[in-house]
Structures are given as structure tokens and as C-alpha cells.
Amino acid sequence: FDVSDATFTIAPPITVTSPNGAENLIGCATVPITFAKSSCISNFAIYYSTNNGTSWNTITPFLGSNGLANQTYNWQVPNGVTSNQALIKVEDIGYPTANFDVSNAVLNINPSNDITVTSPNGGQTWQGLSTQAITWTNLPSASGQYTLQYSLNNGSTWSTIATNITGNSYNWNVVNSPSTTCLIKVIDYLNNCKFDESNAVFTINAPQPLLTAPNGGETLQVQCLNTITWNASTFFSSVRLDYSLDNGVTWTNITSSTSNDGVQNWTVPSTANSTQCKIKISNTADLNIFDVSDATFTIAPPVTVTSPNGGENLIGCATVPI
């Protein structure tokens, strides 16, 4: 027999060289991922983990080899990620379970601090339709132009408030959408990787609903068509309408739900005769949020004899005004 005169090396098919552990990565920064590969592997996928490899997020599903032994992929670190258990994995697309390598040790990922939301930053209670100041600070690395967004569901979805604004404050006409899980996000208009969100949720309360008519002092006629009106902007859902003949002690339904368009035609029932009438209007989404006529109004009978009305002495052949 014969044996090799000296040792030789069988290298792993893929070796991650950077980031390989203990690095501190900042959101929005461009970081080169480098790895060595064997000559027989041509296509790769790259992933990162924030929980020490329990699960993986895709950086790129396909990277073709340039033929060199050492490969580089420039990765823009995602913003909004905080982890001290991060890893990088490179795998052979053809044999992903056999040919791969992972960073030797965990690394750190932290969000960009180019923009910092200062208000609302958690715990505030704002009323819908009020005007409130959204404020933030920025580093020179931010562009100075911003997009503002809000979320009513703790960041699951976002709606735009304003785009391409400057400065560090914006007066927001708060939406009439009650929620206890609201957030504000400020995004760099020229580089949407750079952003910050409220550190914790804040609350938007519903404004006081406003019924405008009948609101007290009116006289409505039985079986006649009348109009109930309200300020639609003060309601956040369809509305329910009720009337009372005893100053709000009891209520009778007019409609359980009608569109929030600010007006409802109402034919007064023939049985509704009273000087102690009120209208109540409520949000169907929360019947505890409502408004009532400021004062009582009157529902009069369709015909009322005023004279002769009792006690008079009428003489035959006399002309009497009825």
C-alpha cells in the first residue's frame, strides 16, 4: 500500500465568514455577507434568524455564484428588528439540508435611530376629531422629509396621515375611530427603511355625538313628515334613533340602524302626543355613545279644536267662529 506523503484538506461545502458572531448590526445599514464555497456549488439561498435558529427569514431566495471561492452579498439590514440572538445562514439550493453553514455565534441587530417618535409614544388618550401634535426627532442622516402613518390595531395595518412633510411636528386632526391599540409611525420620505413607531399603544376615544334637530322647543305634528338631523362627523358608525314621550324615562325605537349621512326622515306616529318629547341618537357600534335632544319638544295632534272648546253659551241663529 501507499499513503499520501502529507495531509490534505476536505473543506465544508459552505463556510459563513461574516457576520460570524458578536457583530452589532443596525437597521437600514448595508452589511456584506461573505462566505466561502466549494467549486461544485453554484446557487445559494441566504437567511437570517432572530431567535438563535428556531425560525428563519429569507434575505434572498437565490444567489448565483460568480465562480469565485469567496462570495459576497450586500444585505440591507431590516429596520425595526431588535435581537441579541441573530444568526446568518447560507445554504445550497440544490441540497439545503446537507450543504449549509450558520454563523459560529449569535450577533446583535438593533433598529435605526435616525428618527425617534416622541409623541404620542404610548399611554396617551386623544379624542377623535381633536387636533393633536405628532412630534419626533431626527439625526442628520435622515432626509428631513417624512411620511406619517397611524395604526388602530397595534401595527397590523397602517393608514397614511401625510406625506413629504418637513420639520419635527405635525398637527393631526385625529380620526374618529375609537381604539385602545393605536400607534404612530414616522418614515423617512426618501428612504422608507428609516422609521420609528410609538414605543407603546395609545388610545383614541370617540368624540361627543351631536344631534342637531329636533333639539328642544320645536312643535312636530302627528302623521306629518319631519327631519331628524345630526353632525355626521361626530359619529363613527351607522346610527340608531329612538324617541321618548316622557322626557327620556322610556324610549321607543325609530330605526335600529341607518347610514351616518346626517339626516333621517321621520313620520311621527299617530299615538305620539306629548309636550315632553326627546330624540336619542346612538352609534350602533357602541350604544353607550349617544346624544339626546338638549330640551323637550312637542308633538301635537293633527287637529285640535280651539273654539268652541267647552263652557261657551251658543244662541241659535248666531254666527260662531269654529
CSV table of C-alpha atoms in Angstrom, one decimal:
chain,number,residue,atom,x,y,z
A,1,PHE,CA,0.0,0.0,0.0
A,2,ASP,CA,0.9,3.6,-0.1
A,3,VAL,CA,-0.3,6.7,1.9
A,4,SER,CA,-0.3,10.3,1.0
A,5,ASP,CA,3.0,11.9,1.7
A,6,ALA,CA,1.3,14.7,3.7
A,7,THR,CA,-2.2,15.6,4.8
A,8,PHE,CA,-4.7,17.4,2.6
A,9,THR,CA,-7.9,19.2,3.5
A,10,ILE,CA,-11.6,18.4,2.8
A,11,ALA,CA,-13.4,21.7,3.3
A,12,PRO,CA,-17.0,22.1,4.2
A,13,PRO,CA,-19.2,23.0,1.2
A,14,ILE,CA,-20.1,26.4,2.6
A,15,THR,CA,-18.5,28.4,5.3
A,16,VAL,CA,-20.0,31.7,6.5
A,17,THR,CA,-17.2,34.1,7.2
A,18,SER,CA,-19.1,37.3,8.0
A,19,PRO,CA,-21.2,38.2,10.0
A,20,ASN,CA,-19.9,35.2,12.1
A,21,GLY,CA,-20.8,36.2,15.6
A,22,ALA,CA,-20.8,39.1,18.1
A,23,GLU,CA,-21.2,41.8,15.4
A,24,ASN,CA,-23.7,44.7,16.1
A,25,LEU,CA,-25.9,45.4,13.1
A,26,ILE,CA,-28.1,48.5,12.7
A,27,GLY,CA,-31.3,48.6,10.8
A,28,CYS,CA,-31.0,50.2,7.3
A,29,ALA,CA,-27.2,49.7,7.2
A,30,THR,CA,-25.8,47.7,4.3
A,31,VAL,CA,-23.8,44.8,5.6
A,32,PRO,CA,-21.7,42.4,3.4
A,33,ILE,CA,-22.5,38.8,4.0
A,34,THR,CA,-19.4,36.8,3.0
A,35,PHE,CA,-18.9,33.1,2.7
A,36,ALA,CA,-16.6,30.5,1.1
A,37,LYS,CA,-18.0,27.8,-1.1
A,38,SER,CA,-16.8,24.7,-2.8
A,39,SER,CA,-16.4,24.7,-6.6
A,40,CYS,CA,-19.2,22.3,-7.1
A,41,ILE,CA,-22.0,24.5,-5.7
A,42,SER,CA,-23.4,27.3,-7.9
A,43,ASN,CA,-26.7,28.6,-6.4
A,44,PHE,CA,-27.4,29.7,-2.8
A,45,ALA,CA,-30.2,31.0,-0.5
A,46,ILE,CA,-29.4,33.3,2.4
A,47,TYR,CA,-31.5,33.6,5.6
A,48,TYR,CA,-31.3,35.4,9.0
A,49,SER,CA,-32.7,34.3,12.4
A,50,THR,CA,-33.6,36.5,15.4
A,51,ASN,CA,-34.2,33.6,17.8
A,52,ASN,CA,-30.9,31.6,17.6
A,53,GLY,CA,-32.1,29.5,14.6
A,54,THR,CA,-35.5,28.4,15.8
A,55,SER,CA,-37.0,30.1,12.7
A,56,TRP,CA,-35.5,31.7,9.6
A,57,ASN,CA,-36.4,34.8,7.5
A,58,THR,CA,-35.4,35.0,3.8
A,59,ILE,CA,-32.7,37.5,2.8
A,60,THR,CA,-32.5,36.2,-0.8
A,61,PRO,CA,-34.0,33.0,-2.2
A,62,PHE,CA,-31.5,32.8,-5.0
A,63,LEU,CA,-27.9,33.9,-5.4
A,64,GLY,CA,-25.9,32.7,-8.3
A,65,SER,CA,-22.2,32.0,-8.0
A,66,ASN,CA,-19.7,34.2,-9.8
A,67,GLY,CA,-17.3,31.3,-9.9
A,68,LEU,CA,-15.0,32.6,-7.1
A,69,ALA,CA,-14.3,30.6,-4.0
A,70,ASN,CA,-15.3,33.6,-1.8
A,71,GLN,CA,-18.8,35.1,-2.3
A,72,THR,CA,-20.3,38.4,-1.1
A,73,TYR,CA,-23.9,39.5,-0.8
A,74,ASN,CA,-24.7,43.1,0.3
A,75,TRP,CA,-27.6,43.0,2.7
A,76,GLN,CA,-29.7,46.0,3.9
A,77,VAL,CA,-30.5,45.1,7.5
A,78,PRO,CA,-34.2,45.3,8.1
A,79,ASN,CA,-35.3,48.1,10.4
A,80,GLY,CA,-37.5,47.7,13.5
A,81,VAL,CA,-35.7,44.4,14.5
A,82,THR,CA,-34.3,44.0,17.9
A,83,SER,CA,-32.4,40.8,18.7
A,84,ASN,CA,-29.3,39.6,20.6
A,85,GLN,CA,-29.8,36.1,19.2
A,86,ALA,CA,-29.4,36.7,15.5
A,87,LEU,CA,-27.7,34.3,13.1
A,88,ILE,CA,-26.9,34.2,9.3
A,89,LYS,CA,-27.4,31.0,7.3
A,90,VAL,CA,-26.2,30.3,3.7
A,91,GLU,CA,-27.4,27.1,2.1
A,92,ASP,CA,-27.0,25.2,-1.2
A,93,ILE,CA,-30.3,25.5,-3.1
A,94,GLY,CA,-29.8,22.0,-4.5
A,95,TYR,CA,-29.1,20.3,-1.2
A,96,PRO,CA,-30.3,22.7,1.5
A,97,THR,CA,-30.4,20.1,4.4
A,98,ALA,CA,-26.9,18.8,3.7
A,99,ASN,CA,-24.9,21.8,2.4
A,100,PHE,CA,-25.2,24.9,4.6
A,101,ASP,CA,-23.4,26.9,7.2
A,102,VAL,CA,-24.5,29.2,10.1
A,103,SER,CA,-22.7,32.0,11.9
A,104,ASN,CA,-20.5,30.5,14.6
A,105,ALA,CA,-22.1,32.6,17.3
A,106,VAL,CA,-25.0,35.0,17.7
A,107,LEU,CA,-24.9,38.6,16.7
A,108,ASN,CA,-26.9,41.7,17.6
A,109,ILE,CA,-29.5,43.6,15.5
A,110,ASN,CA,-30.9,46.9,16.6
A,111,PRO,CA,-33.3,49.4,15.0
A,112,SER,CA,-32.1,52.5,13.2
A,113,ASN,CA,-32.2,55.6,15.4
A,114,ASP,CA,-32.3,58.1,12.5
A,115,ILE,CA,-35.9,59.0,13.5
A,116,THR,CA,-37.4,58.9,17.0
A,117,VAL,CA,-41.1,59.4,17.7
A,118,THR,CA,-41.5,61.5,20.8
A,119,SER,CA,-45.3,61.9,20.9
A,120,PRO,CA,-47.6,60.0,21.1
A,121,ASN,CA,-45.2,57.4,22.4
A,122,GLY,CA,-47.6,55.3,24.5
A,123,GLY,CA,-50.2,55.7,27.1
A,124,GLN,CA,-51.8,58.9,25.8
A,125,THR,CA,-55.6,59.3,25.4
A,126,TRP,CA,-56.7,61.5,22.5
A,127,GLN,CA,-60.2,62.3,21.5
A,128,GLY,CA,-61.3,61.7,17.9
A,129,LEU,CA,-61.7,65.0,15.9
A,130,SER,CA,-59.4,66.9,18.2
A,131,THR,CA,-56.2,68.4,17.0
A,132,GLN,CA,-53.0,66.9,18.5
A,133,ALA,CA,-49.3,67.4,17.8
A,134,ILE,CA,-47.3,64.4,16.5
A,135,THR,CA,-43.6,65.1,17.3
A,136,TRP,CA,-40.3,63.4,16.5
A,137,THR,CA,-36.6,64.0,16.5
A,138,ASN,CA,-34.0,63.0,13.8
A,139,LEU,CA,-30.3,62.6,13.2
A,140,PRO,CA,-28.5,64.3,10.3
A,141,SER,CA,-28.6,61.0,8.5
A,142,ALA,CA,-32.4,61.4,8.0
A,143,SER,CA,-33.5,63.3,4.9
A,144,GLY,CA,-35.7,65.9,6.7
A,145,GLN,CA,-38.7,64.8,4.7
A,146,TYR,CA,-41.3,62.5,6.3
A,147,THR,CA,-44.4,60.4,5.8
A,148,LEU,CA,-46.7,60.0,8.8
A,149,GLN,CA,-48.9,57.0,9.4
A,150,TYR,CA,-51.3,55.7,12.1
A,151,SER,CA,-52.5,52.2,13.1
A,152,LEU,CA,-55.6,51.3,15.0
A,153,ASN,CA,-54.6,47.7,15.5
A,154,ASN,CA,-51.2,47.7,17.1
A,155,GLY,CA,-49.4,47.9,13.8
A,156,SER,CA,-51.2,45.1,11.8
A,157,THR,CA,-52.3,47.7,9.2
A,158,TRP,CA,-51.3,51.3,8.6
A,159,SER,CA,-53.1,54.4,7.1
A,160,THR,CA,-51.3,57.5,5.8
A,161,ILE,CA,-51.8,60.9,7.6
A,162,ALA,CA,-49.5,63.0,5.4
A,163,THR,CA,-46.5,62.6,3.0
A,164,ASN,CA,-43.4,64.7,2.2
A,165,ILE,CA,-43.7,67.0,5.2
A,166,THR,CA,-40.8,68.8,6.8
A,167,GLY,CA,-39.9,69.8,10.4
A,168,ASN,CA,-40.4,67.8,13.6
A,169,SER,CA,-44.1,68.4,14.4
A,170,TYR,CA,-47.4,67.9,12.6
A,171,ASN,CA,-50.9,68.9,13.9
A,172,TRP,CA,-53.1,66.0,13.3
A,173,ASN,CA,-56.9,66.1,13.1
A,174,VAL,CA,-57.4,62.8,15.0
A,175,VAL,CA,-59.6,60.3,13.2
A,176,ASN,CA,-63.0,59.5,14.7
A,177,SER,CA,-62.1,55.8,15.0
A,178,PRO,CA,-62.1,54.7,18.7
A,179,SER,CA,-59.4,52.2,19.6
A,180,THR,CA,-57.1,51.3,22.5
A,181,THR,CA,-54.3,49.9,20.3
A,182,CYS,CA,-53.2,52.9,18.3
A,183,LEU,CA,-49.6,53.7,17.1
A,184,ILE,CA,-47.9,56.5,15.1
A,185,LYS,CA,-45.1,55.8,12.6
A,186,VAL,CA,-42.8,58.4,11.2
A,187,ILE,CA,-41.0,57.3,8.0
A,188,ASP,CA,-38.1,59.0,6.0
A,189,TYR,CA,-39.9,60.1,2.8
A,190,LEU,CA,-36.7,59.5,0.7
A,191,ASN,CA,-35.6,56.2,2.4
A,192,ASN,CA,-38.6,54.3,3.8
A,193,CYS,CA,-36.2,51.9,5.5
A,194,LYS,CA,-35.7,54.6,8.2
A,195,PHE,CA,-38.6,54.9,10.5
A,196,ASP,CA,-39.8,54.8,14.1
A,197,GLU,CA,-43.0,53.9,15.8
A,198,SER,CA,-44.6,54.8,19.1
A,199,ASN,CA,-43.0,52.7,21.8
A,200,ALA,CA,-46.4,51.6,23.1
A,201,VAL,CA,-50.0,51.9,22.2
A,202,PHE,CA,-52.2,54.9,22.9
A,203,THR,CA,-56.0,55.4,22.9
A,204,ILE,CA,-58.4,57.3,20.7
A,205,ASN,CA,-61.7,58.0,22.3
A,206,ALA,CA,-64.9,58.8,20.5
A,207,PRO,CA,-66.0,62.4,20.4
A,208,GLN,CA,-69.3,63.5,21.9
A,209,PRO,CA,-72.0,62.8,19.3
A,210,LEU,CA,-74.1,65.8,18.2
A,211,LEU,CA,-77.8,65.7,17.5
A,212,THR,CA,-78.9,69.0,15.8
A,213,ALA,CA,-82.7,68.7,15.3
A,214,PRO,CA,-85.2,68.3,16.9
A,215,ASN,CA,-83.1,69.7,19.8
A,216,GLY,CA,-85.8,71.4,22.0
A,217,GLY,CA,-88.7,73.8,21.7
A,218,GLU,CA,-90.0,72.6,18.3
A,219,THR,CA,-93.6,71.5,17.7
A,220,LEU,CA,-94.0,68.5,15.4
A,221,GLN,CA,-97.3,67.3,14.0
A,222,VAL,CA,-98.6,63.8,14.3
A,223,GLN,CA,-98.6,61.9,11.0
A,224,CYS,CA,-96.5,64.6,9.3
A,225,LEU,CA,-93.0,64.0,7.8
A,226,ASN,CA,-90.3,65.6,9.9
A,227,THR,CA,-86.5,65.6,9.6
A,228,ILE,CA,-84.1,64.4,12.2
A,229,THR,CA,-80.5,65.8,11.7
A,230,TRP,CA,-77.1,65.3,13.3
A,231,ASN,CA,-73.5,66.1,12.7
A,232,ALA,CA,-72.3,63.0,10.9
A,233,SER,CA,-68.6,63.7,11.6
A,234,THR,CA,-69.2,63.1,15.3
A,235,PHE,CA,-70.3,59.5,14.7
A,236,PHE,CA,-68.1,56.6,13.7
A,237,SER,CA,-70.6,54.0,12.7
A,238,SER,CA,-74.2,53.7,11.5
A,239,VAL,CA,-76.7,55.3,13.9
A,240,ARG,CA,-79.7,54.2,15.9
A,241,LEU,CA,-82.6,56.6,16.5
A,242,ASP,CA,-85.2,56.5,19.4
A,243,TYR,CA,-87.8,58.9,20.7
A,244,SER,CA,-89.3,59.5,24.1
A,245,LEU,CA,-92.7,61.0,25.1
A,246,ASP,CA,-91.8,61.3,28.8
A,247,ASN,CA,-88.5,63.3,28.9
A,248,GLY,CA,-86.3,60.2,28.5
A,249,VAL,CA,-87.8,57.9,31.1
A,250,THR,CA,-88.7,55.4,28.3
A,251,TRP,CA,-87.7,55.1,24.7
A,252,THR,CA,-89.3,53.8,21.5
A,253,ASN,CA,-87.2,52.8,18.5
A,254,ILE,CA,-87.5,54.7,15.2
A,255,THR,CA,-84.8,52.7,13.4
A,256,SER,CA,-82.2,50.3,14.8
A,257,SER,CA,-79.7,51.2,12.1
A,258,THR,CA,-79.4,53.9,9.4
A,259,SER,CA,-76.5,55.2,7.5
A,260,ASN,CA,-74.5,58.0,9.0
A,261,ASP,CA,-75.4,60.6,6.5
A,262,GLY,CA,-76.7,63.3,8.9
A,263,VAL,CA,-80.4,63.1,8.1
A,264,GLN,CA,-83.4,60.8,8.6
A,265,ASN,CA,-87.0,61.5,7.6
A,266,TRP,CA,-89.5,60.5,10.3
A,267,THR,CA,-93.2,60.3,10.0
A,268,VAL,CA,-94.5,61.0,13.5
A,269,PRO,CA,-96.7,58.1,14.8
A,270,SER,CA,-100.4,59.0,15.4
A,271,THR,CA,-100.1,57.8,19.0
A,272,ALA,CA,-97.2,60.2,19.8
A,273,ASN,CA,-98.9,63.2,21.6
A,274,SER,CA,-96.8,64.9,24.2
A,275,THR,CA,-95.1,68.1,25.3
A,276,GLN,CA,-92.2,66.1,26.9
A,277,CYS,CA,-90.6,64.6,23.7
A,278,LYS,CA,-86.9,63.9,23.0
A,279,ILE,CA,-84.8,62.2,20.3
A,280,LYS,CA,-81.8,60.0,21.1
A,281,ILE,CA,-79.2,59.1,18.5
A,282,SER,CA,-76.5,56.4,19.2
A,283,ASN,CA,-73.6,54.8,17.5
A,284,THR,CA,-74.7,51.3,16.5
A,285,ALA,CA,-71.1,50.1,17.2
A,286,ASP,CA,-71.4,51.3,20.8
A,287,LEU,CA,-74.9,52.3,22.1
A,288,ASN,CA,-73.3,53.8,25.2
A,289,ILE,CA,-72.0,56.7,23.0
A,290,PHE,CA,-75.1,58.8,22.2
A,291,ASP,CA,-76.7,62.3,22.2
A,292,VAL,CA,-80.2,63.4,23.3
A,293,SER,CA,-82.2,66.5,22.5
A,294,ASP,CA,-81.0,69.3,24.7
A,295,ALA,CA,-84.6,70.1,25.8
A,296,THR,CA,-88.0,68.7,25.2
A,297,PHE,CA,-90.1,69.4,22.2
A,298,THR,CA,-93.8,69.0,21.5
A,299,ILE,CA,-95.7,66.5,19.3
A,300,ALA,CA,-99.1,68.0,18.7
A,301,PRO,CA,-102.2,66.1,17.4
A,302,PRO,CA,-103.1,66.6,13.7
A,303,VAL,CA,-106.3,68.5,14.5
A,304,THR,CA,-107.0,70.5,17.7
A,305,VAL,CA,-110.3,72.2,18.3
A,306,THR,CA,-109.6,75.5,20.0
A,307,SER,CA,-113.0,77.1,20.0
A,308,PRO,CA,-115.7,76.5,21.0
A,309,ASN,CA,-113.8,74.2,23.4
A,310,GLY,CA,-116.2,73.9,26.3
A,311,GLY,CA,-118.2,76.2,28.6
A,312,GLU,CA,-119.4,78.6,25.9
A,313,ASN,CA,-123.2,79.6,25.5
A,314,LEU,CA,-124.3,79.4,21.9
A,315,ILE,CA,-127.5,81.1,20.7
A,316,GLY,CA,-129.5,79.9,17.8
A,317,CYS,CA,-129.0,81.9,14.6
A,318,ALA,CA,-125.8,83.4,15.9
A,319,THR,CA,-122.6,83.1,13.8
A,320,VAL,CA,-119.9,81.4,15.8
A,321,PRO,CA,-116.3,81.0,14.7
A,322,ILE,CA,-115.1,77.5,15.0
